[in-house]
Coordinates of C-alpha atoms in Angstrom, one line a residue:
X60 CA 56.3 35.2 17.8
X61 CA 52.8 36.8 18.0
X62 CA 52.8 37.2 14.2
X63 CA 53.9 33.6 13.7
X64 CA 51.1 32.4 16.0
X65 CA 48.5 34.5 14.2
X66 CA 49.7 33.1 10.9
X67 CA 49.7 29.6 12.2
X68 CA 46.2 30.0 13.5
X69 CA 45.0 31.4 10.2
X70 CA 46.4 28.4 8.3
X71 CA 44.7 26.0 10.7
X72 CA 41.4 27.8 10.3
X73 CA 41.8 27.6 6.5
X74 CA 42.6 23.9 6.6
X75 CA 39.6 23.3 8.8
X76 CA 37.3 25.2 6.5
X77 CA 38.7 23.4 3.5
X78 CA 38.2 20.0 5.3
X79 CA 34.5 20.8 6.1
X80 CA 34.0 22.0 2.5
X81 CA 35.3 18.7 1.2
X82 CA 33.1 16.8 3.6
X83 CA 30.1 18.8 2.5
X84 CA 30.7 18.2 -1.1
X85 CA 31.0 14.5 -0.4
X86 CA 27.6 14.4 1.5
X87 CA 25.0 12.6 -0.6
X88 CA 22.2 14.7 -2.0
X89 CA 19.6 12.7 -0.1
X90 CA 20.7 14.3 3.2
X91 CA 20.4 17.9 1.9
X92 CA 17.1 17.1 0.1
X93 CA 15.6 15.6 3.3
X94 CA 16.6 18.6 5.3
X95 CA 15.1 20.9 2.7
X96 CA 11.8 19.0 2.6
X97 CA 11.6 18.9 6.4
X98 CA 12.2 22.6 6.5
X99 CA 9.4 23.2 4.0
X100 CA 7.1 21.0 6.2
X101 CA 8.1 22.9 9.3
X102 CA 6.7 26.2 7.9
X103 CA 3.9 25.0 5.6
X104 CA 2.8 21.6 6.9
X105 CA 4.0 21.2 10.5
X106 CA 1.5 18.4 11.1
X107 CA 3.7 16.1 9.0
X108 CA 6.5 16.5 11.6
X109 CA 4.6 14.9 14.4
X110 CA 6.2 11.7 15.7
X111 CA 3.2 9.6 14.7
X112 CA 3.2 10.8 11.1
X113 CA 7.0 10.6 10.8
X114 CA 6.9 7.0 11.9
X115 CA 4.0 6.3 9.5
X116 CA 6.0 7.9 6.6
X117 CA 9.1 5.9 7.6
X118 CA 7.0 2.7 7.6
X119 CA 5.8 3.6 4.1
X120 CA 9.5 3.9 3.0
X121 CA 10.5 0.5 4.2
X122 CA 9.7 -1.5 1.0
X123 CA 11.6 1.1 -1.1
X124 CA 14.4 1.2 1.4
X125 CA 14.9 -2.5 1.4
X126 CA 15.0 -2.7 -2.4
X127 CA 17.3 0.3 -2.5
X128 CA 19.6 -1.5 0.0
X129 CA 20.0 -4.5 -2.3
X130 CA 20.2 -2.3 -5.4
X131 CA 23.1 -0.3 -3.8
X132 CA 25.1 -3.5 -3.3
X133 CA 24.9 -4.6 -6.9
X134 CA 25.5 -1.1 -8.2
X135 CA 28.7 -0.9 -6.1
X136 CA 30.1 -3.7 -8.2
X137 CA 28.9 -1.9 -11.4
X138 CA 25.9 -4.1 -12.0
X139 CA 22.2 -3.5 -11.7
X140 CA 19.1 -5.4 -10.7
X141 CA 15.8 -4.7 -12.5
X142 CA 14.1 -7.9 -11.5
X143 CA 13.1 -6.7 -8.1
X144 CA 9.6 -5.9 -9.3
X145 CA 9.0 -9.4 -10.4
X146 CA 10.4 -10.8 -7.1
X147 CA 7.9 -8.6 -5.2
X148 CA 5.0 -9.8 -7.3
X149 CA 6.1 -13.4 -6.8
X150 CA 6.4 -12.9 -3.1
X151 CA 2.9 -11.4 -3.0
X152 CA 1.5 -14.4 -4.9
X153 CA 3.3 -17.0 -2.8
X154 CA 2.0 -15.4 0.4
X155 CA -1.6 -14.9 -0.6
X156 CA -2.6 -17.4 -3.3
X157 CA -3.1 -20.3 -1.0
X158 CA -1.3 -22.7 -3.3
X159 CA 1.0 -23.8 -0.4
X160 CA -1.0 -25.0 2.6
X161 CA 1.8 -24.4 5.1
X162 CA 2.4 -22.1 8.0
X163 CA 3.1 -18.4 7.7
X164 CA 6.7 -18.9 8.7
X165 CA 7.1 -21.6 6.1
X166 CA 5.7 -19.3 3.4
X167 CA 8.3 -16.7 4.3
X168 CA 10.9 -19.4 4.0
X169 CA 9.6 -20.4 0.5
X170 CA 9.7 -16.7 -0.5
X171 CA 13.3 -16.4 0.7
X172 CA 14.4 -19.5 -1.2
X173 CA 12.7 -18.2 -4.3
X174 CA 14.6 -14.9 -3.9
X175 CA 17.9 -16.8 -3.6
X176 CA 17.1 -18.7 -6.7
X177 CA 16.3 -15.6 -8.7
X178 CA 19.4 -13.9 -7.5
X179 CA 21.5 -17.0 -8.3
X180 CA 20.1 -17.0 -11.9
X181 CA 20.8 -13.3 -12.3
X182 CA 24.3 -13.7 -10.9
X183 CA 25.1 -16.7 -12.9
X184 CA 24.1 -15.1 -16.2
X185 CA 25.8 -11.8 -15.4
X186 CA 28.9 -13.0 -13.7
X187 CA 29.6 -16.3 -15.3
X188 CA 28.4 -15.7 -18.8
X189 CA 29.1 -12.0 -19.0
X190 CA 25.6 -11.1 -20.1
X191 CA 24.2 -7.6 -19.8
X192 CA 22.8 -7.0 -16.3
X193 CA 20.2 -4.7 -17.6
X194 CA 18.9 -7.2 -20.2
X195 CA 19.2 -10.3 -17.9
X196 CA 17.5 -8.8 -14.8
X197 CA 14.8 -7.0 -16.9
X198 CA 14.0 -10.3 -18.7
X199 CA 13.9 -12.3 -15.4
X200 CA 11.6 -9.8 -13.8
X201 CA 9.3 -9.8 -16.9
X202 CA 9.2 -13.6 -17.1
X203 CA 8.4 -13.9 -13.4
X204 CA 5.7 -11.3 -13.5
X205 CA 4.2 -12.7 -16.7
X206 CA 4.1 -16.3 -15.3
X207 CA 2.4 -15.2 -12.1
X208 CA -0.2 -13.1 -14.0
X209 CA -1.0 -16.3 -16.0
X210 CA -1.2 -18.3 -12.8
X211 CA -3.5 -15.8 -11.2
X212 CA -6.1 -16.5 -13.9
X213 CA -6.6 -19.9 -12.2
X214 CA -6.2 -18.8 -8.6
X215 CA -6.3 -15.1 -7.7
X216 CA -4.2 -13.6 -4.9
X217 CA -6.1 -13.3 -1.6
X218 CA -5.6 -11.8 1.8
X219 CA -2.3 -11.6 3.5
X220 CA -1.7 -14.1 6.4
X221 CA -1.8 -12.8 9.9
X222 CA 1.9 -12.9 10.5
X223 CA 2.6 -11.0 7.3
X224 CA 0.0 -8.3 8.3
X225 CA 1.8 -8.0 11.6
X226 CA 5.1 -7.4 9.9
X227 CA 3.5 -4.7 7.8
X228 CA 1.3 -2.9 10.3
X229 CA 2.2 -4.3 13.7
X230 CA 3.9 -2.3 16.4
X231 CA 6.1 -3.0 19.4
X232 CA 5.9 -0.4 22.1
X233 CA 4.7 2.1 19.5
X234 CA 7.5 1.3 17.0
X235 CA 6.3 -0.1 13.7
X236 CA 7.6 -3.7 13.2
X237 CA 8.3 -2.8 9.5
X238 CA 10.9 -0.2 10.6
X239 CA 12.5 -2.8 12.9
X240 CA 12.7 -5.2 9.9
X241 CA 14.4 -2.4 7.9
X242 CA 16.9 -1.7 10.7
X243 CA 17.4 -5.5 11.1
X244 CA 18.5 -5.6 7.4
X245 CA 20.5 -2.4 7.4
X246 CA 22.8 -3.2 10.4
X247 CA 24.0 -6.6 9.3
X248 CA 24.5 -5.3 5.7
X249 CA 26.6 -2.4 7.1
X250 CA 28.7 -4.7 9.2
X251 CA 29.0 -7.2 6.4
X252 CA 30.3 -4.6 3.9
X253 CA 32.6 -2.9 6.4
X254 CA 34.2 -5.8 8.2
X255 CA 34.3 -8.7 5.8
X256 CA 36.5 -9.6 2.8
X257 CA 33.4 -9.5 0.6
X258 CA 32.9 -5.8 1.4
X259 CA 36.5 -5.0 0.7
X260 CA 36.4 -6.9 -2.6
X261 CA 33.1 -5.3 -3.5
X262 CA 34.6 -1.8 -3.3
X263 CA 37.8 -2.8 -5.1
X264 CA 35.9 -4.4 -7.9
X265 CA 33.6 -1.4 -8.2
X266 CA 36.5 1.0 -8.3
X267 CA 38.4 -0.8 -11.1
X268 CA 37.1 -4.2 -12.3
X269 CA 40.1 -4.8 -14.6
X270 CA 42.7 -4.1 -11.9
X271 CA 40.7 -6.3 -9.5
X272 CA 40.6 -9.2 -12.0
X273 CA 44.4 -8.9 -12.7
X274 CA 45.0 -8.8 -8.9
X275 CA 43.2 -12.1 -8.6
X276 CA 40.1 -10.9 -6.7
X277 CA 37.0 -13.2 -7.1
X278 CA 35.0 -10.8 -9.3
X279 CA 32.5 -13.4 -10.5
X280 CA 31.8 -14.6 -7.0
X281 CA 31.3 -11.1 -5.6
X282 CA 28.9 -10.1 -8.4
X283 CA 27.1 -13.5 -8.0
X284 CA 26.6 -12.9 -4.2
X285 CA 25.6 -9.3 -4.7
X286 CA 22.7 -10.3 -6.9
X287 CA 21.6 -12.9 -4.4
X288 CA 21.6 -10.3 -1.6
X289 CA 19.6 -7.9 -3.9
X290 CA 16.9 -10.5 -4.6
X291 CA 16.6 -11.4 -0.9
X292 CA 16.1 -7.7 0.0
X293 CA 13.4 -7.6 -2.7
X294 CA 11.7 -10.5 -1.0
X295 CA 11.8 -8.8 2.4
X296 CA 10.3 -5.6 0.7
X297 CA 7.5 -7.7 -0.8
X298 CA 6.7 -9.3 2.5
X299 CA 6.5 -5.9 4.3
X300 CA 4.5 -4.4 1.3
X301 CA 1.9 -7.2 1.3
X302 CA 1.6 -6.9 5.0
X303 CA 1.1 -3.2 4.8
X304 CA -1.5 -3.4 1.9
X305 CA -3.2 -6.5 3.4
X306 CA -3.9 -8.3 0.1
X307 CA -1.9 -9.7 -2.7
X308 CA -1.8 -8.4 -6.2
X309 CA 0.0 -9.0 -9.5
X310 CA 0.4 -5.2 -9.9
X311 CA 2.0 -4.6 -6.5
X312 CA 5.3 -2.7 -6.2
X313 CA 5.7 -1.9 -9.9
X314 CA 7.2 1.6 -9.2
X315 CA 9.7 0.4 -6.7
X316 CA 12.5 -0.6 -9.1
X317 CA 13.0 2.8 -10.7
X318 CA 12.5 4.6 -7.4
X319 CA 15.1 2.4 -5.9
X320 CA 17.6 3.5 -8.5
X321 CA 16.8 7.1 -7.7
X322 CA 17.1 6.5 -3.9
X323 CA 20.5 4.8 -4.4
X324 CA 21.9 7.6 -6.5
X325 CA 20.5 10.3 -4.2
X326 CA 22.1 8.3 -1.4
X327 CA 25.6 8.7 -2.9
X328 CA 26.0 5.3 -4.3
X329 CA 26.8 5.1 -8.0
X330 CA 28.0 2.5 -10.4
X331 CA 31.4 1.5 -8.9
X332 CA 31.1 3.9 -6.0
X333 CA 29.9 3.1 -2.5
X334 CA 30.2 6.6 -1.0
X335 CA 26.8 6.6 0.6
X336 CA 27.4 3.3 2.4
X337 CA 24.0 1.8 3.4
X338 CA 22.7 4.9 5.2
X339 CA 22.7 7.1 2.1
X340 CA 20.2 4.9 0.1
X341 CA 18.0 4.6 3.3
X342 CA 17.9 8.4 3.6
X343 CA 17.1 8.6 -0.2
X344 CA 14.2 6.2 0.2
X345 CA 12.8 8.3 3.1
X346 CA 13.3 11.5 1.1
X347 CA 11.3 10.2 -1.9
X348 CA 8.5 8.9 0.4
X349 CA 8.4 12.1 2.4
X350 CA 8.3 14.1 -0.9
X351 CA 5.3 12.0 -2.0
X352 CA 3.5 12.7 1.3
X353 CA 4.2 16.4 1.3
X354 CA 2.9 16.8 -2.3
X355 CA -0.2 14.9 -1.3
X356 CA -0.7 17.2 1.7
X357 CA -0.6 20.2 -0.8
X358 CA -3.3 18.6 -2.8
X359 CA -1.3 17.6 -5.9
X360 CA -2.9 14.9 -8.1
X361 CA -0.9 11.9 -9.4
X362 CA 0.3 13.4 -12.7
X363 CA 1.6 16.6 -11.0
X364 CA 3.2 14.5 -8.3
X365 CA 5.1 12.4 -10.9
X366 CA 6.3 15.5 -12.7
X367 CA 7.5 17.2 -9.5
X368 CA 9.1 14.0 -8.1
X369 CA 10.9 13.4 -11.5
X370 CA 12.1 17.0 -11.5
X371 CA 13.4 16.8 -7.9
X372 CA 15.2 13.6 -8.6
X373 CA 16.8 14.9 -11.8
X374 CA 18.0 18.0 -10.1
X375 CA 19.4 16.1 -7.2
X376 CA 21.2 13.6 -9.5
X377 CA 22.7 16.5 -11.6
X378 CA 23.9 18.1 -8.4
X379 CA 25.5 14.8 -7.3
X380 CA 27.1 14.3 -10.7
X381 CA 28.5 17.8 -10.5
X382 CA 30.0 17.3 -7.1
X383 CA 31.5 14.0 -8.2
X384 CA 33.2 15.6 -11.1

């Protein structure tokens, strides 16, 4: 009996180790990368780990995190959204140009309506007409940005309204309002994806679009709604970014689109795979922002930062691809 008990205990331990190993392999690269960067900061730049600076870095990550959230949703159904940069520029211009003499709240409403319209156009062309998501969203983003640059020749962007600045730099009991906006977007999206038919269909379509179509799932409707959600998240990112910067610009947020793709992949979400849920891309956005800050603290200039950031992202993506295979 003793030998049997020992053998049984050994098998249980082996099963437990195997289970933890599988879980570790499934963990998005962003989590390990964030732990690694925080460990480096602990020994080399401990000032970065103060609560004030961590909150400041998290606030910087909000625009990227919001766009990555929307990007992760469209990528789960094997699509992509490269128009977010144009939506951010449009949001900046609507908020600061003074063309619309309405209240700050009404300006935010106009921006959201514009985001829904852009997302609807993207979704219609991609889902209904079967056009390439890369070409369509890139074209829509380019057209939007070009049109606003032309409009800025007649009326340049100005300062951000008071409410927008509050959303970007305001605090509630020490907590940045921008982070609360981020959390306020993450939690409903997480619940929406987990507990609604849309979330179930999204994962099913991403896993196997052909089988989903044969099964009668509303593939076109899901892709259409995913693009609308992505555009709305880009609007929220633009609002927070304008509030953080304090002024509008036609060059604002240009780097967010490609960084959002990196954050999503680092967060464990790939085309047709939602393994990272909504938390993974959020951690990916924080990791990339923290990486930029730690490189700045070490005195790296912009070219060196871009090289190192690109190398880190490439290594992390390769590691994720290896684990997936």
